[in-house]
Amino acid sequence: MTGIRLHAPAPGWTVDADVVVVGSGVAGLTAALRCTAAGLRTVVVTKALLDAGSTRWAQGGIAAALGEGDTPEQHLDDTLVAGAGLCDERAVRALVTEGPDAVRRLIETGASFDLTADGAIALTREGGHHRRRIAHAGGDATGAEISRALVEAIRERGVRTIEHALVLDLLKDAEGRTAGVTLHVMGEGQHDGVGAVHAPAVVLATGGMGQVFSATTNPAVSTGDGVALALRAGAEVSDLEFVQFHPTVLFLGADSEGQQPLVSEAVRGEGAHLVDADGVRFMVGQHELAELAPRDIVAKAITRRMQERGTEHMYLDGRHFGAEMWEQRFPTILAACRSHGIDPVTEPVPVAPAAHYASGGVRTDLHGRTTVPGLYACGEVACTGVHGANRLASNSLLEGLVFAERIVADIVAHGPHREGLPDVPAEARELSLLVPEVRREIQRIMTEGAGVLRSAESLAVAADALERLRLDAEEDRKAAEPGVEAWETTNLLCVARVLVAAARAREETRGCHWREDRPDRDDATWRRHLVVRLTSDRRLVVRGTTGADFPPVTTDAPLEPLS
């Protein structure tokens, strides 16, 4: 227990439940539906509206061995290759074997996927997959359809929801077990201001942390709140250095900030080519799959070509598709491009890598349990070991489905533990908050020092700059009053510090962690996970696992100090 919490008013209202699910993407809503079906009093807490998270923005689809001739074993092999030696094979095996049935249950819940002429699920390919196994909906609107179906099911079943609520901190009982969360509801409604949901089980499904960088595909709500909460609660975080930069994000200019339009990998899966300004397909010869190589390889190749040519972007050429294919298969992307004055039917699309997905997060076991009893995590906020050093395309929605169901099975099997009363330890120190204006400074520091290209020098500069921001807030030079923007900015600083600490410690290049000064992969030293904890005096302690598989989520797990 760190004894740290955000500076916030005391809760002015309370709600009692058996389970509180924080987040409303595919992972959170799946968990909530399964908990409700099991007869558990369930409350869903979400930061904006139910459908405002990252799931609705997913274009490509959901990967599962659903096609003729495909098998979970082949899906496993592709996932392990993409993960660059750091996948926990037990977690991957659970994902690929339970995945097909989880997708079928999603369809039973109401999600409608695109079908072939004979009524089978239409499947496409994406980077790193050797088979067509990506199910999609609405052409390139898979996430929107999944979100629609789950939100509709939540409302039909009358699951209690609290919208416009930013989660603050974990509550614990006298024995250190989870006892609920504190949260702040923005605006008027049934609840307003800071309150608490008391529950013996908390499921974190808060999504990613892409807003820690200047340009990202993530929505504005993705500020790392779940990871920061878990750290303050004493949980372990792992693999945060492995941030996947999506190779093909619509380039809107070097000064463009915030959420950027994604150009799905499925566009390349259907045959679009990556080219430079001269029309040269630079991925040919770089990898056996060319444009469909794993994302880390494509992002690095684009970045290298940009450096060689002295340009800020490359191009994605799908002119040979014709207007009909663009309109039917990729209507969302076509509309986004045209809204910015680019017509993919008649011209190549300017693209560049941008922060997309956190392969790391709150460390869990195969049942979604964290190192804090009663606290679970699933979806992008979690680190199950499935993704390793680089997520395989379209495995994220599947991971949210499979591990949400595993979490609910564990909660049901062990039953809610209601002993003890929720309490914030008296000795807990309130964390000084950063002024909202610092948010852009954090993003600038991270983009320059810990983006696609990293080095010992760039990471050291970033670490020093982040530490100065922290000390300024603690010494009241840049401290803020409690409020949503201040809490978000403080969470962003927390996850930024962890990411940089892990990236400095991992002195190699692996997956989507690219160290210019350490260009080679070093399995002898670094084929292991880095696990980070926050101490009561706000220091970050980085330790390593003994191999690629995670140890049990116990306080005495065998972790090695890093020299």
XYZ file of C-alpha atoms in Angstrom:
563
model
C 0.000 0.000 0.000
C 1.539 3.306 -1.084
C -0.531 5.561 1.159
C -0.943 8.030 -1.724
C -4.153 9.437 -3.131
C -5.125 12.355 -5.337
C -5.914 15.653 -3.664
C -9.737 15.688 -3.746
C -12.737 16.544 -1.568
C -14.201 13.844 0.669
C -16.985 11.770 -0.951
C -20.379 13.432 -0.577
C -22.507 10.474 -1.713
C -22.179 6.680 -1.864
C -23.499 3.744 -3.882
C -23.262 0.095 -2.810
C -22.600 -2.751 -5.264
C -21.054 -6.198 -5.567
C -18.878 -5.170 -8.510
C -17.929 -1.799 -9.934
C -16.664 -1.773 -13.519
C -14.677 1.323 -14.480
C -14.820 1.853 -18.231
C -17.321 1.210 -20.997
C -15.389 -0.252 -23.904
C -15.603 -3.851 -25.066
C -13.834 -5.134 -21.927
C -15.821 -3.140 -19.381
C -19.263 -3.683 -20.871
C -18.627 -7.394 -21.435
C -17.613 -7.739 -17.787
C -20.675 -5.776 -16.659
C -23.070 -7.874 -18.734
C -21.601 -11.160 -17.483
C -21.634 -9.955 -13.858
C -25.252 -8.893 -14.170
C -26.178 -12.231 -15.732
C -24.565 -13.940 -12.727
C -26.838 -12.026 -10.373
C -24.215 -9.584 -9.083
C -25.208 -5.985 -8.335
C -23.088 -4.212 -10.903
C -22.332 -0.529 -11.411
C -20.601 0.776 -14.551
C -18.602 3.981 -14.115
C -17.522 5.716 -17.302
C -15.668 8.941 -17.915
C -17.891 10.328 -20.649
C -20.855 8.658 -22.335
C -21.135 4.866 -22.474
C -19.961 4.744 -26.087
C -17.215 7.396 -25.927
C -14.181 5.171 -25.267
C -11.574 3.693 -27.607
C -13.660 0.690 -28.718
C -15.910 2.742 -30.963
C -12.864 4.022 -32.881
C -11.565 0.538 -33.756
C -11.750 0.210 -37.529
C -10.051 -3.002 -38.622
C -11.892 -5.624 -36.628
C -11.514 -8.472 -34.200
C -9.095 -11.356 -34.763
C -10.134 -14.970 -34.167
C -9.639 -18.341 -35.862
C -13.095 -18.408 -37.450
C -12.213 -19.157 -41.077
C -11.972 -22.478 -42.871
C -8.525 -23.998 -42.414
C -7.514 -21.535 -39.694
C -6.743 -22.814 -36.194
C -6.054 -21.314 -32.764
C -2.531 -22.736 -33.053
C -1.856 -20.661 -36.174
C -3.275 -17.587 -34.455
C -1.009 -18.314 -31.488
C 2.056 -18.571 -33.729
C 1.366 -15.191 -35.374
C 0.788 -13.578 -31.975
C 4.045 -14.940 -30.554
C 6.033 -13.727 -33.564
C 4.538 -10.228 -33.340
C 5.228 -10.128 -29.588
C 8.974 -10.401 -30.233
C 9.730 -13.046 -27.615
C 7.887 -11.430 -24.699
C 4.384 -12.916 -24.893
C 3.272 -15.041 -21.954
C 2.381 -18.143 -23.964
C -0.189 -19.297 -21.409
C -2.101 -16.037 -21.819
C -1.896 -16.191 -25.619
C -3.171 -19.768 -25.621
C -6.145 -18.735 -23.494
C -6.840 -15.873 -25.916
C -6.759 -17.874 -29.140
C -8.568 -20.982 -27.870
C -11.378 -19.129 -26.092
C -11.547 -16.335 -28.676
C -13.795 -17.892 -31.344
C -16.557 -18.760 -28.864
C -16.224 -15.325 -27.237
C -16.852 -13.720 -30.641
C -19.882 -15.960 -31.149
C -21.259 -14.848 -27.775
C -20.694 -11.243 -28.845
C -22.797 -11.950 -31.924
C -25.493 -13.487 -29.698
C -25.416 -10.260 -27.676
C -26.387 -8.384 -30.818
C -23.241 -7.428 -32.747
C -23.642 -7.777 -36.527
C -20.524 -8.535 -38.564
C -20.137 -8.260 -42.332
C -21.038 -11.497 -44.118
C -20.047 -13.163 -47.369
C -22.585 -13.989 -50.080
C -23.127 -17.436 -48.551
C -23.762 -16.045 -45.063
C -20.381 -16.746 -43.455
C -18.484 -14.091 -41.476
C -16.391 -12.055 -43.927
C -12.721 -12.114 -42.935
C -9.790 -9.943 -43.968
C -6.048 -9.828 -43.232
C -3.971 -7.352 -41.310
C -0.307 -6.967 -40.449
C 1.381 -10.008 -38.926
C -1.453 -12.417 -39.778
C -0.724 -15.224 -42.218
C -4.434 -15.917 -42.708
C -7.641 -13.990 -43.163
C -9.028 -13.980 -39.620
C -10.208 -10.407 -39.012
C -13.980 -10.135 -38.634
C -15.283 -6.647 -39.378
C -18.534 -4.690 -39.338
C -19.816 -1.833 -41.455
C -16.726 -2.164 -43.620
C -14.388 -0.246 -41.324
C -16.720 0.549 -38.405
C -16.220 -2.594 -36.310
C -15.684 -0.834 -33.010
C -18.738 1.339 -33.477
C -20.922 -1.721 -34.094
C -19.523 -3.637 -31.111
C -19.996 -0.586 -28.892
C -23.580 -0.118 -30.155
C -24.500 -3.735 -29.426
C -22.981 -3.775 -25.943
C -24.417 -0.405 -24.919
C -27.856 -1.500 -26.130
C -27.563 -4.736 -24.129
C -26.486 -2.810 -21.000
C -29.533 -0.561 -21.275
C -31.918 -3.435 -22.010
C -30.744 -5.270 -18.901
C -31.027 -2.190 -16.724
C -27.389 -2.188 -15.560
C -26.779 0.813 -13.326
C -24.409 3.294 -14.963
C -22.750 6.490 -13.812
C -21.659 8.558 -16.805
C -19.382 11.613 -16.932
C -17.476 10.178 -13.953
C -13.702 10.344 -13.570
C -12.416 7.615 -11.273
C -10.027 8.960 -8.632
C -8.674 6.343 -6.216
C -9.169 2.818 -4.937
C -10.791 2.274 -1.553
C -9.515 -0.534 0.694
C -10.736 -2.246 3.823
C -8.723 -2.656 7.011
C -6.941 -5.730 5.591
C -5.862 -4.040 2.392
C -8.509 -5.611 0.159
C -10.372 -3.664 -2.488
C -13.503 -1.966 -1.146
C -14.554 0.289 -4.040
C -13.518 3.524 -5.704
C -13.857 7.258 -5.290
C -14.978 9.209 -8.338
C -15.984 12.650 -9.471
C -19.153 13.136 -11.498
C -18.952 16.074 -13.878
C -22.063 18.214 -14.290
C -25.555 17.828 -12.948
C -27.361 14.514 -12.617
C -28.359 11.913 -10.081
C -24.930 12.374 -8.500
C -22.641 15.365 -8.647
C -19.133 16.037 -7.393
C -16.961 13.533 -5.545
C -18.607 10.324 -4.332
C -17.802 6.666 -3.754
C -18.977 3.297 -5.020
C -18.461 0.678 -2.310
C -17.814 -2.778 -3.752
C -15.555 -5.713 -2.844
C -14.546 -6.190 -6.491
C -13.339 -3.471 -8.870
C -12.731 -4.149 -12.569
C -10.500 -1.577 -14.241
C -11.311 -1.289 -17.949
C -10.298 2.338 -18.398
C -8.515 1.948 -21.734
C -5.223 3.466 -22.795
C -2.961 6.445 -22.242
C -2.355 7.765 -25.755
C -2.920 11.357 -24.629
C 0.505 11.256 -23.014
C 1.829 12.020 -26.528
C 1.093 15.067 -28.691
C -0.444 13.059 -31.538
C -2.448 9.882 -30.984
C -5.333 7.869 -32.375
C -6.817 7.708 -28.862
C -9.839 9.779 -27.793
C -9.433 12.648 -25.344
C -10.515 10.459 -22.401
C -7.417 8.206 -22.726
C -5.282 9.808 -20.017
C -3.981 6.722 -18.198
C -6.348 7.101 -15.237
C -6.588 3.355 -14.520
C -2.834 2.757 -14.520
C -2.254 5.782 -12.277
C -4.981 4.657 -9.848
C -3.497 1.145 -9.705
C -0.012 2.479 -8.983
C -1.262 4.667 -6.146
C -3.119 1.618 -4.781
C 0.119 -0.386 -4.683
C -0.416 -2.532 -7.788
C 2.330 -3.507 -10.189
C 2.544 -2.169 -13.741
C 4.459 -3.888 -16.519
C 5.637 -3.374 -20.125
C 4.690 0.303 -20.333
C 7.730 0.954 -22.526
C 5.997 -0.939 -25.335
C 3.758 1.732 -26.825
C 2.572 0.783 -30.274
C 2.714 3.600 -32.794
C 0.239 2.869 -35.558
C 2.133 3.136 -38.855
C -0.646 4.712 -40.911
C -2.317 7.677 -39.246
C -3.622 10.446 -41.487
C -0.960 13.163 -41.499
C -2.573 16.535 -40.834
C 0.579 18.588 -40.381
C 3.575 18.641 -38.057
C 1.767 20.880 -35.548
C -1.398 18.796 -35.364
C -2.203 17.650 -31.808
C -4.696 15.417 -30.026
C -6.701 12.620 -31.614
C -5.745 11.979 -35.241
C -7.742 9.971 -37.845
C -6.624 6.366 -38.173
C -6.179 4.699 -41.572
C -6.829 1.069 -40.698
C -4.325 -1.677 -41.341
C -7.150 -3.428 -43.179
C -6.574 -0.965 -46.043
C -3.158 -2.556 -46.506
C -4.734 -5.949 -45.881
C -6.892 -5.379 -48.956
C -3.883 -4.442 -51.074
C -2.966 -0.777 -50.609
C 0.753 0.015 -50.899
C 3.060 2.179 -48.818
C 5.080 4.466 -51.065
C 7.345 7.479 -50.829
C 6.890 10.703 -52.783
C 8.402 9.023 -55.865
C 5.946 6.133 -55.691
C 8.561 3.601 -54.529
C 7.174 0.704 -52.424
C 9.832 0.801 -49.715
C 8.413 -2.108 -47.665
C 9.149 -4.616 -50.426
C 12.290 -6.522 -49.438
C 12.139 -5.291 -45.829
C 9.945 -8.185 -44.632
C 8.323 -11.271 -46.151
C 4.895 -9.725 -45.611
C 5.935 -6.314 -47.032
C 3.206 -3.793 -46.054
C 1.603 -6.443 -43.836
C 4.619 -6.886 -41.584
C 3.949 -6.435 -37.836
C 3.239 -2.848 -36.874
C 6.543 -2.151 -35.152
C 8.441 -3.118 -38.311
C 6.234 -0.980 -40.558
C 6.377 2.026 -38.208
C 10.176 1.814 -38.060
C 10.446 1.487 -41.844
C 8.241 4.534 -42.387
C 10.258 6.532 -39.854
C 13.553 5.501 -41.450
C 12.301 6.457 -44.915
C 11.104 9.801 -43.602
C 14.569 10.425 -42.152
C 16.286 9.395 -45.384
C 14.069 11.620 -47.506
C 13.875 14.509 -45.032
C 10.082 14.431 -45.054
C 7.357 14.376 -42.378
C 5.201 11.624 -43.874
C 4.925 8.811 -46.411
C 1.920 7.817 -48.540
C -0.617 4.993 -48.620
C -1.716 4.326 -52.186
C -5.084 2.654 -52.695
C -6.107 4.343 -55.919
C -6.335 0.974 -57.655
C -9.255 0.032 -55.355
C -11.634 2.265 -57.278
C -14.457 4.365 -55.859
C -16.868 1.474 -55.224
C -14.485 -0.439 -52.963
C -13.557 2.659 -50.968
C -17.228 3.519 -50.487
C -18.338 0.012 -49.477
C -15.339 -1.384 -47.608
C -13.851 1.763 -46.024
C -16.610 4.387 -45.808
C -15.431 5.795 -42.462
C -11.843 6.283 -43.634
C -12.996 7.707 -46.963
C -15.177 10.276 -45.193
C -12.385 11.218 -42.759
C -9.886 11.739 -45.574
C -12.308 13.772 -47.673
C -13.188 15.944 -44.685
C -9.512 16.945 -44.636
C -9.340 17.594 -48.367
C -7.808 14.276 -49.427
C -9.533 11.859 -51.830
C -8.082 8.327 -51.573
C -9.879 7.367 -54.794
C -7.737 9.748 -56.845
C -4.606 10.440 -54.753
C -2.290 8.721 -52.260
C -3.050 9.395 -48.593
C -0.312 11.091 -46.495
C 0.410 8.973 -43.405
C 2.829 8.943 -40.465
C 3.090 6.919 -37.235
C 1.241 8.154 -34.120
C 0.767 6.749 -30.609
C -1.926 4.104 -30.786
C -1.931 1.327 -28.198
C -0.293 0.537 -24.858
C 0.825 -3.097 -24.900
C 1.626 -2.780 -21.197
C -0.469 -1.780 -18.215
C -1.559 -3.078 -14.825
C -0.040 -6.531 -14.408
C -2.576 -9.356 -14.143
C -2.699 -13.132 -14.075
C -4.788 -15.337 -16.361
C -7.920 -14.457 -14.373
C -7.413 -10.686 -14.606
C -6.338 -10.432 -10.959
C -3.820 -7.715 -10.091
C -1.398 -7.684 -7.180
C -4.046 -5.918 -5.046
C -6.708 -8.381 -3.768
C -10.112 -7.664 -5.277
C -8.738 -5.371 -7.998
C -9.025 -6.728 -11.559
C -7.991 -5.239 -14.896
C -8.824 -6.055 -18.506
C -8.556 -4.455 -21.926
C -5.904 -1.896 -22.794
C -5.363 -0.823 -19.169
C -4.175 -4.354 -18.349
C -0.976 -6.238 -19.086
C -2.003 -9.890 -19.381
C 1.143 -10.918 -21.241
C -0.789 -11.497 -24.471
C 0.822 -8.711 -26.487
C 4.456 -8.999 -25.432
C 6.591 -6.289 -26.996
C 4.179 -5.533 -29.830
C 0.450 -6.189 -30.167
C -0.683 -8.245 -33.143
C -3.275 -6.334 -35.163
C -6.896 -6.730 -33.986
C -6.000 -8.843 -30.948
C -7.065 -6.030 -28.612
C -10.841 -6.343 -28.949
C -10.504 -10.113 -28.567
C -8.376 -9.714 -25.431
C -11.046 -7.449 -23.935
C -13.716 -10.077 -24.582
C -11.809 -13.131 -23.378
C -10.285 -11.696 -20.225
C -13.452 -9.867 -19.177
C -15.208 -13.233 -19.202
C -12.336 -14.796 -17.245
C -12.555 -12.066 -14.608
C -16.278 -12.612 -14.102
C -15.749 -16.369 -13.796
C -13.204 -15.701 -11.034
C -15.466 -13.249 -9.179
C -18.381 -15.689 -9.334
C -16.220 -18.637 -8.256
C -14.837 -16.889 -5.183
C -17.830 -14.713 -4.292
C -17.718 -11.076 -3.174
C -15.794 -10.608 0.091
C -17.770 -8.145 2.174
C -15.825 -8.242 5.445
C -14.612 -4.887 6.666
C -15.715 -1.384 5.824
C -14.340 0.733 2.977
C -11.752 3.134 4.196
C -8.982 5.380 3.012
C -5.984 4.801 5.329
C -5.559 7.687 7.745
C -1.889 7.937 6.862
C -2.602 8.392 3.134
C -0.891 11.485 1.760
C -2.628 13.588 -0.836
C -0.751 13.943 -4.103
C -0.146 17.513 -5.217
C -1.957 18.197 -8.475
C -0.482 19.724 -11.611
C -2.021 22.753 -13.263
C -3.835 21.777 -16.497
C -1.494 23.902 -18.626
C 1.307 21.412 -17.910
C -0.492 18.753 -19.986
C 0.930 20.059 -23.270
C 4.384 20.223 -21.733
C 4.154 16.538 -20.735
C 3.049 15.647 -24.263
C 5.912 17.605 -25.795
C 8.464 15.993 -23.474
C 7.168 12.502 -24.267
C 6.920 13.024 -28.026
C 10.468 14.360 -28.255
C 12.089 11.976 -25.783
C 10.086 8.739 -25.758
C 8.359 8.552 -29.131
C 9.039 6.130 -31.984
C 12.788 6.793 -31.739
C 14.436 6.705 -28.315
C 17.955 6.865 -26.934
C 19.655 7.007 -23.559
C 20.152 10.731 -24.062
C 16.573 11.522 -25.122
C 15.113 9.445 -22.307
C 17.392 11.042 -19.704
C 16.286 14.496 -20.853
C 12.644 13.403 -20.642
C 13.095 11.886 -17.178
C 14.707 15.065 -15.835
C 11.991 17.269 -17.314
C 9.192 15.110 -15.881
C 10.850 15.077 -12.463
C 11.037 18.872 -12.503
C 7.293 19.042 -13.168
C 6.632 16.702 -10.263
C 8.823 18.686 -7.865
C 7.289 21.991 -8.986
C 3.846 20.683 -8.056
C 5.013 19.292 -4.704
C 6.697 22.572 -3.842
C 3.514 24.445 -4.826
C 5.139 26.322 -7.648
C 2.783 24.665 -10.138
C 0.182 23.121 -7.869
C -3.483 23.153 -8.806
C -6.827 22.979 -7.068
C -8.835 19.757 -7.451
C -10.658 19.430 -10.762
C -10.979 17.119 -13.748
C -8.232 18.702 -15.854
C -5.809 18.812 -12.917
C -6.517 15.162 -12.022
C -6.041 14.072 -15.646
C -2.787 15.995 -15.990
C -1.483 14.486 -12.761
C -2.358 11.001 -14.025
C -0.579 11.700 -17.307
C 2.582 12.698 -15.428
C 2.396 9.466 -13.417
C 2.180 7.172 -16.452
C 4.769 9.234 -18.347
C 7.272 8.751 -15.534
C 6.704 4.984 -15.527
C 7.018 4.712 -19.298
C 10.281 6.638 -19.349
C 11.711 4.708 -16.384
C 11.015 1.387 -18.096
C 12.303 2.611 -21.462
C 15.557 3.780 -19.850
C 15.986 0.456 -18.092
C 15.415 -1.679 -21.228
C 18.726 -1.228 -23.016
C 17.825 -2.985 -26.251
C 15.498 -2.677 -29.239
C 12.536 -5.040 -29.121
C 9.098 -4.842 -30.683
C 7.785 -1.291 -30.552
C 10.539 -0.160 -28.157
C 13.233 1.229 -30.450
C 16.496 2.399 -28.870
C 18.767 4.078 -31.432
C 21.735 3.629 -29.114
C 20.902 -0.059 -28.518
C 19.714 -1.210 -31.971
C 19.872 -4.974 -31.350
C 17.506 -7.351 -29.588
C 19.220 -8.965 -26.585
C 17.399 -12.136 -25.534
C 20.122 -13.192 -23.107
C 19.607 -10.122 -20.906
C 16.214 -8.684 -21.784
C 13.826 -11.533 -22.625
C 11.886 -10.623 -19.519
C 9.284 -8.143 -18.388
C 9.981 -4.988 -16.416
C 7.665 -4.503 -13.451
C 7.234 -1.080 -11.828
C 5.864 -0.147 -8.403
C 5.285 3.246 -6.819
C 6.653 3.638 -3.291
C 5.137 5.698 -0.482
C 7.728 8.413 -1.090
C 6.712 8.579 -4.797
C 9.802 6.777 -6.099
C 9.494 4.281 -8.934
C 11.070 0.870 -8.355
C 11.810 -1.108 -11.533
C 12.438 -4.851 -11.326
C 12.581 -7.675 -13.856
C 10.873 -11.055 -14.183
C 13.006 -14.140 -14.630
C 11.562 -14.942 -18.059
C 8.815 -14.177 -20.585
C 6.038 -15.728 -18.474
C 4.668 -13.620 -15.631
C 5.055 -14.865 -12.042
C 1.923 -15.181 -9.869
C 0.299 -11.937 -8.694
C 1.589 -12.266 -5.141
C 3.613 -9.834 -3.097
C 6.491 -12.303 -2.894
C 6.726 -12.876 -6.664
C 10.279 -13.670 -7.830
C 11.415 -10.363 -9.330
C 15.011 -9.283 -9.805
C 16.363 -5.810 -9.009
C 17.937 -4.133 -12.041
C 21.549 -3.093 -11.702
